[in-house]
Short mmCIF file of C-alpha atoms in Angstrom, two decimals:
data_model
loop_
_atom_site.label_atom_id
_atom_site.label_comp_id
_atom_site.label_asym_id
_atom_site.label_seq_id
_atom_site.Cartn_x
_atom_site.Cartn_y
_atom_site.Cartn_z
CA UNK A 125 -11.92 30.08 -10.96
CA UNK A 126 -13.67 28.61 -7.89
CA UNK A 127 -13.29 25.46 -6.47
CA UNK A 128 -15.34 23.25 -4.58
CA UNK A 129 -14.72 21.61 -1.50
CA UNK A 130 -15.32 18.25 -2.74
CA UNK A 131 -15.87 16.55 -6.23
CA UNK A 132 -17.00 13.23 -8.37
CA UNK A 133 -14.61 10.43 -9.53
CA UNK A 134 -14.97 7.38 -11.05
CA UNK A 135 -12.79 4.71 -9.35
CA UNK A 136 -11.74 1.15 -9.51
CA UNK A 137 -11.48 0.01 -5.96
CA UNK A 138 -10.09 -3.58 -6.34
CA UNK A 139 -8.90 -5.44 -9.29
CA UNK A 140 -11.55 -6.78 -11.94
CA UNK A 141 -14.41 -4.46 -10.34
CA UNK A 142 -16.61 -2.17 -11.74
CA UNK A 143 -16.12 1.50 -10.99
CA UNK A 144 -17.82 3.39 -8.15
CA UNK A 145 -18.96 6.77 -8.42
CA UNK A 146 -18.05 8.37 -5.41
CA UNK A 147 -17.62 12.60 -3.99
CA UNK A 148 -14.41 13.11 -2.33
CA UNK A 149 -12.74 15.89 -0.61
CA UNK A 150 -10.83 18.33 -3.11
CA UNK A 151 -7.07 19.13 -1.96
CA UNK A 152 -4.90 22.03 -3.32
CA UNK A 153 -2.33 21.27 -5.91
CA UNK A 154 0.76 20.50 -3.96
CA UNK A 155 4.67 21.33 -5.49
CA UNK A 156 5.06 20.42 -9.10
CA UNK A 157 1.51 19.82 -9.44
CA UNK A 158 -1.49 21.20 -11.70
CA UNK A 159 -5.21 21.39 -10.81
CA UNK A 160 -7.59 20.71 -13.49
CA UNK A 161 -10.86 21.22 -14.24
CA UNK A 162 -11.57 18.50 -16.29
CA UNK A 163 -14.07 18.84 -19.32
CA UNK A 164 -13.78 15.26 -21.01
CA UNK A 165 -11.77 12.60 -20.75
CA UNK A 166 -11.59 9.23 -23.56
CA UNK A 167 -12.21 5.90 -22.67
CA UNK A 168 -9.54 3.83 -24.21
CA UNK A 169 -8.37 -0.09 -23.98
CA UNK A 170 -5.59 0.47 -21.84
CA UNK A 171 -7.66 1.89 -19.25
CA UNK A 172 -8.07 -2.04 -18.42
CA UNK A 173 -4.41 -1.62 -16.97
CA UNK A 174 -5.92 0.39 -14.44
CA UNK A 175 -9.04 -2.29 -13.66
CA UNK A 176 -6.51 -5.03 -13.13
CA UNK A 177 -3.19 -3.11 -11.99
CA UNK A 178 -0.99 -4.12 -14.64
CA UNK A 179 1.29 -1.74 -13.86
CA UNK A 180 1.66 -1.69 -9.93
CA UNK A 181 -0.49 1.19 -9.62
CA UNK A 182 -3.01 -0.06 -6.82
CA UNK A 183 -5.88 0.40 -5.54
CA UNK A 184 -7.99 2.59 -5.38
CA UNK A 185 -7.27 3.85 -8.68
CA UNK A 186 -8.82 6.55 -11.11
CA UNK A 187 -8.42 6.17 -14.81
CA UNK A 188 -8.63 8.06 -17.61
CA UNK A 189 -5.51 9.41 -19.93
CA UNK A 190 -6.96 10.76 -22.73
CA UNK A 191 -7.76 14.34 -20.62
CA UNK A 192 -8.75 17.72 -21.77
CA UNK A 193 -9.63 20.62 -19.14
CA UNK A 194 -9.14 24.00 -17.91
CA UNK A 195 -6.20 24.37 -15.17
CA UNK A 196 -7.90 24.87 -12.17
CA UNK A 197 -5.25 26.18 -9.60
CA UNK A 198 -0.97 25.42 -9.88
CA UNK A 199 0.87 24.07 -7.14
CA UNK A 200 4.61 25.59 -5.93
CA UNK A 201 7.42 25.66 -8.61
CA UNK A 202 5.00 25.14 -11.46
CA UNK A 203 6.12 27.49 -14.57
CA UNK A 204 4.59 28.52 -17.43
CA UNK A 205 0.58 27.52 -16.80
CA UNK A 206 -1.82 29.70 -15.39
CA UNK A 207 -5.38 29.58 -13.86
CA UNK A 208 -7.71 29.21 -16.86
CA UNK A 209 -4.92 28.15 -19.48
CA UNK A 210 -6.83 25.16 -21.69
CA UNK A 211 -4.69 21.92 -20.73
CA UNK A 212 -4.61 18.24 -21.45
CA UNK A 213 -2.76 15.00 -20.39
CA UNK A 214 -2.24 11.72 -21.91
CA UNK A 215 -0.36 8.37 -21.69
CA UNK A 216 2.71 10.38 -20.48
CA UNK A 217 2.29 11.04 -17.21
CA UNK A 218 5.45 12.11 -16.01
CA UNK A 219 9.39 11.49 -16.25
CA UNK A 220 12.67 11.96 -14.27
CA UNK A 221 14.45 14.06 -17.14
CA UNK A 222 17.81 12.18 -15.86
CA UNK A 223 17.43 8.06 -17.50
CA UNK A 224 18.97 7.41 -20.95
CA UNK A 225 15.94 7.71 -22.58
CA UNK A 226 14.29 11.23 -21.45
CA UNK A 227 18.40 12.58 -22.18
CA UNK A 228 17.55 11.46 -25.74
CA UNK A 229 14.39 12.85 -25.73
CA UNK A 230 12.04 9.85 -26.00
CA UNK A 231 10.19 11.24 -22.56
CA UNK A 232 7.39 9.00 -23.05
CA UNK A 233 9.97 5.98 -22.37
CA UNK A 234 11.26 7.18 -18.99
CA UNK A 235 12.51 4.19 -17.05
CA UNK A 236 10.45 5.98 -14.16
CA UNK A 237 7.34 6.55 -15.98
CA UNK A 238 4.46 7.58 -14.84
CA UNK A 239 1.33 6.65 -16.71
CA UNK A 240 -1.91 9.05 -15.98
CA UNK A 241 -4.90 7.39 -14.87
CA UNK A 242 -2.81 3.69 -14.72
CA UNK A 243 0.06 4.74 -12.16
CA UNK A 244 -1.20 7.36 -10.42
CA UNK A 245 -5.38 9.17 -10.82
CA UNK A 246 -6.94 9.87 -13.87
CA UNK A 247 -9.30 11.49 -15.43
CA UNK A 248 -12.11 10.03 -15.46
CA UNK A 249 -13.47 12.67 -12.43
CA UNK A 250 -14.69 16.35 -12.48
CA UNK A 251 -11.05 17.32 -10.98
CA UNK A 252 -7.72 15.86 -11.73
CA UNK A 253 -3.82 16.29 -11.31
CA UNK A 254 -0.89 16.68 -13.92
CA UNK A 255 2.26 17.02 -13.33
CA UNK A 256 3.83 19.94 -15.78
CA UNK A 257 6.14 18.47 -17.41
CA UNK A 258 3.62 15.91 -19.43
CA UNK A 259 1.30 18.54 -19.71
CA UNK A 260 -0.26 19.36 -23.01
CA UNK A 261 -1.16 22.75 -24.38
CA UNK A 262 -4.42 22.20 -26.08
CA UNK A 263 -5.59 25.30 -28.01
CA UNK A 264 -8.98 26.92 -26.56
CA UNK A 265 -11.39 26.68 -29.59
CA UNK A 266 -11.28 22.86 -30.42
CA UNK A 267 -14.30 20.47 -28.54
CA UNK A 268 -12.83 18.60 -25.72
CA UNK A 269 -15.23 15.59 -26.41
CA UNK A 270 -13.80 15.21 -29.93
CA UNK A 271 -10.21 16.29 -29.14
CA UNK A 272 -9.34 14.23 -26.06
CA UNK A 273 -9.26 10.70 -27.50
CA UNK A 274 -6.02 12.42 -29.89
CA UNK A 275 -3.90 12.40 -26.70
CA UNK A 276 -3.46 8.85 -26.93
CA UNK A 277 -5.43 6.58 -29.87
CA UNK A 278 -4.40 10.41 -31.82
CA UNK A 279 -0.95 10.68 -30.87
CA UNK A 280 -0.47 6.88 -31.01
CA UNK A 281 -1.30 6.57 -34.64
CA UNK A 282 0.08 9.85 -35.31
CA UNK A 283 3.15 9.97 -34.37
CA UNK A 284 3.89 6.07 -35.09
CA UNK A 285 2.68 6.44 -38.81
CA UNK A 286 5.71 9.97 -38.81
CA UNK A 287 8.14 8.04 -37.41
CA UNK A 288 8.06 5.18 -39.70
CA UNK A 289 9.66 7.28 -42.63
CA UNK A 290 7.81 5.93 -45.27
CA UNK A 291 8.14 7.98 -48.22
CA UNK A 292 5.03 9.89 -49.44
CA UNK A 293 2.99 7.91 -52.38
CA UNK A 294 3.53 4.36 -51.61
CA UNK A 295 0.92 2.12 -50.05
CA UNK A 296 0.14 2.22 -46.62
CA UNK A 297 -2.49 -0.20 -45.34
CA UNK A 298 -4.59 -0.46 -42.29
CA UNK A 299 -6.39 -3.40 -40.49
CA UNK A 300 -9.18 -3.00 -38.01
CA UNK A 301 -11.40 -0.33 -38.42
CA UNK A 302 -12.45 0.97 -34.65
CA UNK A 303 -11.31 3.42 -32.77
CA UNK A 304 -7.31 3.65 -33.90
CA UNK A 305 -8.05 2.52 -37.68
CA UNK A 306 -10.80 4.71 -38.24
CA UNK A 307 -8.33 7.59 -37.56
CA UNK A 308 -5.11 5.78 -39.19
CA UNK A 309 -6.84 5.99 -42.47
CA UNK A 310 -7.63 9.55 -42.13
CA UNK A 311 -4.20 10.07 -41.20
CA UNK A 312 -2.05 8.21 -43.27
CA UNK A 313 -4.39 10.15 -46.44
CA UNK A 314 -3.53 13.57 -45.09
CA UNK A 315 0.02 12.75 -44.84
CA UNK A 316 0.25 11.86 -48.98
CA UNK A 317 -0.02 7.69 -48.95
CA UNK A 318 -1.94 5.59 -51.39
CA UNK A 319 -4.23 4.21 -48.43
CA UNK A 320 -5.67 0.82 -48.24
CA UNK A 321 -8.24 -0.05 -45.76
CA UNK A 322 -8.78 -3.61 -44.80
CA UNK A 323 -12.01 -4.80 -43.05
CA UNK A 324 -13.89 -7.95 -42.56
CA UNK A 325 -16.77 -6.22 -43.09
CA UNK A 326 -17.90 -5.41 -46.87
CA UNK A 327 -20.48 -2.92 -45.66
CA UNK A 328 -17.77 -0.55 -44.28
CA UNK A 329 -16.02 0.40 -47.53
CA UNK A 330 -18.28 3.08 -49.02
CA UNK A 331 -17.80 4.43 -45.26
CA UNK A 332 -14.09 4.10 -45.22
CA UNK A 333 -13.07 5.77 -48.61
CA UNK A 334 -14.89 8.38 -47.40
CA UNK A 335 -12.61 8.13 -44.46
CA UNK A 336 -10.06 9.10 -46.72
CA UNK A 337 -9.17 4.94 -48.54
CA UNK A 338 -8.50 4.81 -51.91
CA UNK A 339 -8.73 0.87 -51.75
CA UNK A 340 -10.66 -1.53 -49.63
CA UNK A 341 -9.96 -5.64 -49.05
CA UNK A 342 -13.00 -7.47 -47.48
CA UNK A 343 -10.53 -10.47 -45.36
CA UNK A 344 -13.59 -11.84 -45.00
CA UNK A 345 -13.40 -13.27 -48.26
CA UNK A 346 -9.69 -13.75 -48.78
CA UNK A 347 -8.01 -16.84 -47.75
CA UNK A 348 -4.78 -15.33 -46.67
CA UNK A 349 -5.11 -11.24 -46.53
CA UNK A 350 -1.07 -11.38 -47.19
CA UNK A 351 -1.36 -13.03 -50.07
CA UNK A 352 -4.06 -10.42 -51.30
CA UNK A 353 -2.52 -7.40 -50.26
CA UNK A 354 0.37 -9.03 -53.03
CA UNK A 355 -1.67 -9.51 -55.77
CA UNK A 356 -4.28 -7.02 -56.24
CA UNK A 357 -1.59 -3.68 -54.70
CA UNK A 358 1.47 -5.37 -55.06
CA UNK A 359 2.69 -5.43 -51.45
CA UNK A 360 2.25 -2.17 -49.13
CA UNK A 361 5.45 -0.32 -47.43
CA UNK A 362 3.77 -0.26 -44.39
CA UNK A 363 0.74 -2.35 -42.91
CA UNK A 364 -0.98 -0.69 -39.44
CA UNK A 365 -2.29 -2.86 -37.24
CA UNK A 366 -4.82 -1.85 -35.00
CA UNK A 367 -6.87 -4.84 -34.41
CA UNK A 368 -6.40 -6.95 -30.83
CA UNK A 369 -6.25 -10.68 -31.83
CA UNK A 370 -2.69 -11.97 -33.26
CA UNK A 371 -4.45 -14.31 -35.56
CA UNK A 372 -5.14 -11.56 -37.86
CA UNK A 373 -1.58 -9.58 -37.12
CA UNK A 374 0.51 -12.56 -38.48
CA UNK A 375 -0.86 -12.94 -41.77
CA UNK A 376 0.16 -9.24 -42.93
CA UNK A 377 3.79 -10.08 -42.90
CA UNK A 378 2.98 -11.84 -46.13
CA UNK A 379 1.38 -8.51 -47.34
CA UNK A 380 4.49 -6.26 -46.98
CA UNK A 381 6.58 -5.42 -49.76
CA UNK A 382 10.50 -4.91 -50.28
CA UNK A 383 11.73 -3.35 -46.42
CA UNK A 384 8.46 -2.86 -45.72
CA UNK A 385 7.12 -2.68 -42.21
CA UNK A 386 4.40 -3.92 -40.05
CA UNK A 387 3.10 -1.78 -37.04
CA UNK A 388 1.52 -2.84 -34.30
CA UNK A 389 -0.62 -0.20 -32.47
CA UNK A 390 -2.82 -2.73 -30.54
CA UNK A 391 -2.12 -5.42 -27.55
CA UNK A 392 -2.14 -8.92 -29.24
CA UNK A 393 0.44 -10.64 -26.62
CA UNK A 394 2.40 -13.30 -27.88
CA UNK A 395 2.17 -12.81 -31.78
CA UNK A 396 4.42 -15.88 -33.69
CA UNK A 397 5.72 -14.21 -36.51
CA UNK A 398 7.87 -15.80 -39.91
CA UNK A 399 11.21 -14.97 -39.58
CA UNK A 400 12.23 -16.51 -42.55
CA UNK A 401 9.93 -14.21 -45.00
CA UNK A 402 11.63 -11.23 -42.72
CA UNK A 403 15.50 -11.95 -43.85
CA UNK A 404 14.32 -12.63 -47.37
CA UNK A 405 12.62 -9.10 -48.02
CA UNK A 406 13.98 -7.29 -45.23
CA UNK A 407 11.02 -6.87 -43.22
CA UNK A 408 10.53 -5.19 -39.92
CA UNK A 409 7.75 -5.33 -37.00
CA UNK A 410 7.63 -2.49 -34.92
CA UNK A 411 5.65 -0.74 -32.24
CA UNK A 412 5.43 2.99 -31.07
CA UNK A 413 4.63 3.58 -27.40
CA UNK A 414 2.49 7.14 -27.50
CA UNK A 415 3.97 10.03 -27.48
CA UNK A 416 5.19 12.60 -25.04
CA UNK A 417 3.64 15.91 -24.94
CA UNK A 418 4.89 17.74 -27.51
CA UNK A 419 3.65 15.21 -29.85
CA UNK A 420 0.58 15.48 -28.16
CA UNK A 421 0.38 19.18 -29.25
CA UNK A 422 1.65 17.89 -32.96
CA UNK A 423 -1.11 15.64 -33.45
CA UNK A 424 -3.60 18.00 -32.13
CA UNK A 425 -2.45 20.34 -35.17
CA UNK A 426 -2.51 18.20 -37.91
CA UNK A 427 -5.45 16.91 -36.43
CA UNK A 428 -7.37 20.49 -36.66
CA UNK A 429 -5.34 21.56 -39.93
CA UNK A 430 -6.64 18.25 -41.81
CA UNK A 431 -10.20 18.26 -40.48
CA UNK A 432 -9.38 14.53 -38.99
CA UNK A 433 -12.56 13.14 -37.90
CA UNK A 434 -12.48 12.11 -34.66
CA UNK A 435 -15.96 9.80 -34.30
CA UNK A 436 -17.33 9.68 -30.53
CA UNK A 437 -19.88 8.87 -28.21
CA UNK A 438 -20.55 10.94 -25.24
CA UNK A 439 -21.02 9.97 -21.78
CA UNK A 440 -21.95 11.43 -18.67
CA UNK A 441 -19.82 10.55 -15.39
CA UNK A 442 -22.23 8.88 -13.65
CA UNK A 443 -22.34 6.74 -16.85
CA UNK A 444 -18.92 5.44 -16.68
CA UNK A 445 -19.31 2.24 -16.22
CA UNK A 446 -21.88 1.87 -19.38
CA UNK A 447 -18.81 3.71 -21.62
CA UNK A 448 -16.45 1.34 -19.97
CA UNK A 449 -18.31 -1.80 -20.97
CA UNK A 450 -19.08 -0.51 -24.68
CA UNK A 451 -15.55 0.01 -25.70
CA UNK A 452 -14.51 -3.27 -24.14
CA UNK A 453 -17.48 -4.54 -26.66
CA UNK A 454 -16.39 -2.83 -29.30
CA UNK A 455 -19.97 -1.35 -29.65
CA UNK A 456 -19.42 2.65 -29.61
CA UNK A 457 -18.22 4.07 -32.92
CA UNK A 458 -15.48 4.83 -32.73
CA UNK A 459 -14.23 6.15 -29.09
CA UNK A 460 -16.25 6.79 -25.43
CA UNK A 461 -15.88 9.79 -23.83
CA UNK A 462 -17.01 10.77 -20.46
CA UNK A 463 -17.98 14.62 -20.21
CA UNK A 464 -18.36 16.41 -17.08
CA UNK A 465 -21.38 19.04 -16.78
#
């Protein structure tokens, strides 16, 4: 594979600003380092981290973490990956292998984590750098445009729904119907639960039992969408919440049945929740953070096995801003993605 001397990225230079297009010099890989040619990379919420270093990253900064490419050239003591190999990174960036939590496996929770595209470059640029130990191994027939949002809002919803352990045939129900719920219903169908989509928008539910729904709740018209998920299914086991605003998270509580669980996939912030309905039907609320890269590789299976649906909307580089913007206004349907040529 040849490489260029220099190559496009898409940066945020100071916090709050929109991204420059700029050509910079291209470096070899250095130790423990992987070159790749990047195909596509997803535009996804968190990528807003990045804009306003949330996470001490600094500036400037490249983002982009949903990342599928070809690997482009592999840097000293790099194993196992090989010029032309089809590769992809996502929210897991990196980790030590030696804190509590990568000893127990849970890589994606390294107290020295590093996030791709939040705490260290992206993808959102022709050429990028993983480190191997995050690195995904993305099989060489599936589109990169279609496949590279599943290495985050994928994985996310993915491997949170698994490791709920709900058992298979009771009611699992979904709020917000963007870029996560439109795949959470596909998802939670494949894996064998009664599905129920909720929406406040009565227009989507011929489109969202196609999805894979077997029953739809306009909230627009309920008073309290707890109270409806109770009478009309009789409480669900688990309700996924994908939708940004904790107004709408704190109702579901009311909608959960006997241990039943509410998941929170989005950013909300502060969310008050009623602890008293919790101790007297043994609720939970949880949260999954990602996955590490073999779960990547999982939901990228089940994704292909199940013919899941990922929904996107192209965009070239030099278009990143406009694909920034639209999935901070919720316009595209259902996820950006910047392409490279």
């Amino acid at each position: 594979m040849t490489i260029p001397q220099t190559f496009k990225q898409a940066v945020f230079r100071s916090a709050g600003t929109s991204l420059v297009i700029e050509e910079v010099p291209l470096t070899p890989p250095g130790p423990n380092e992987i070159l790749v040619k990047v195909e596509a990379c997803g535009v996804c919420f968190s990528d807003v981290y990045a804009q306003n270093n949330v996470m001490g990253g600094g500036f400037p900064i490249v983002p982009g973490h949903e990342i599928i490419g070809h690997v482009a050239a592999v840097g000293d003591n790099v194993s196992g990956w090989t010029v032309g190999d089809r590769i992809g990174g996502g929210w897991h960036g990196g980790h030590d292998g030696a804190c509590k939590a990568c000893r127990k496996g849970w890589y994606q929770m390294c107290s020295s984590q590093v996030v791709n595209g939040v705490t260290k470059n992206g993808g959102y640029a022709e050429y990028c750098l993983l480190n191997p130990e995050a690195a995904v191994r993305v099989p060489s027939h599936v589109p990169a445009a279609k496949y590279a949002p599943i290495l985050c809002a994928g994985v996310s919803v993915f491997n949170s729904i698994r490791h709920m352990n709900v058992p298979v045939g009771e009611t699992v129900a979904i709020q917000g119907l963007g870029g996560l719920g439109h795949l959470a219903i596909q998802y939670a169908n494949r894996m064998g639960y009664r599905v129920v989509a909720i929406s406040r928008d009565a227009t989507k539910e011929k489109f969202v039992r196609e999805l894979g729904a077997h029953e739809f709740i306009d909230s627009s018209k309920e008073e309290d969408i707890g109270v409806a998920l109770q009478e009309k299914l009789g409480g669900a086991s688990l309700v996924v919440s994908t939708a940004p605003t904790a107004e709408v998270i704190s109702p579901l509580l009311k909608g959960l049945g006997i241990l039943g669980k509410l998941l929170i996939l989005s950013v909300p912030g502060e969310l008050p929740i009623d602890t008293v309905t919790m101790l007297k039907y043994g609720l939970s609320v949880q949260v999954w953070p990602s996955g590490h890269a073999t779960d990547s590789e999982d939901a990228i299976a089940f994704t292909e096995l199940h013919e899941i649906n990922c929904m996107v909307e192209e965009f070239p580089l030099e278009k990143a801003n406009e694909a920034f913007e639209a999935m901070l206004k919720g316009s595209v349907r259902f996820r950006a993605v910047i392409t490279m040529e």
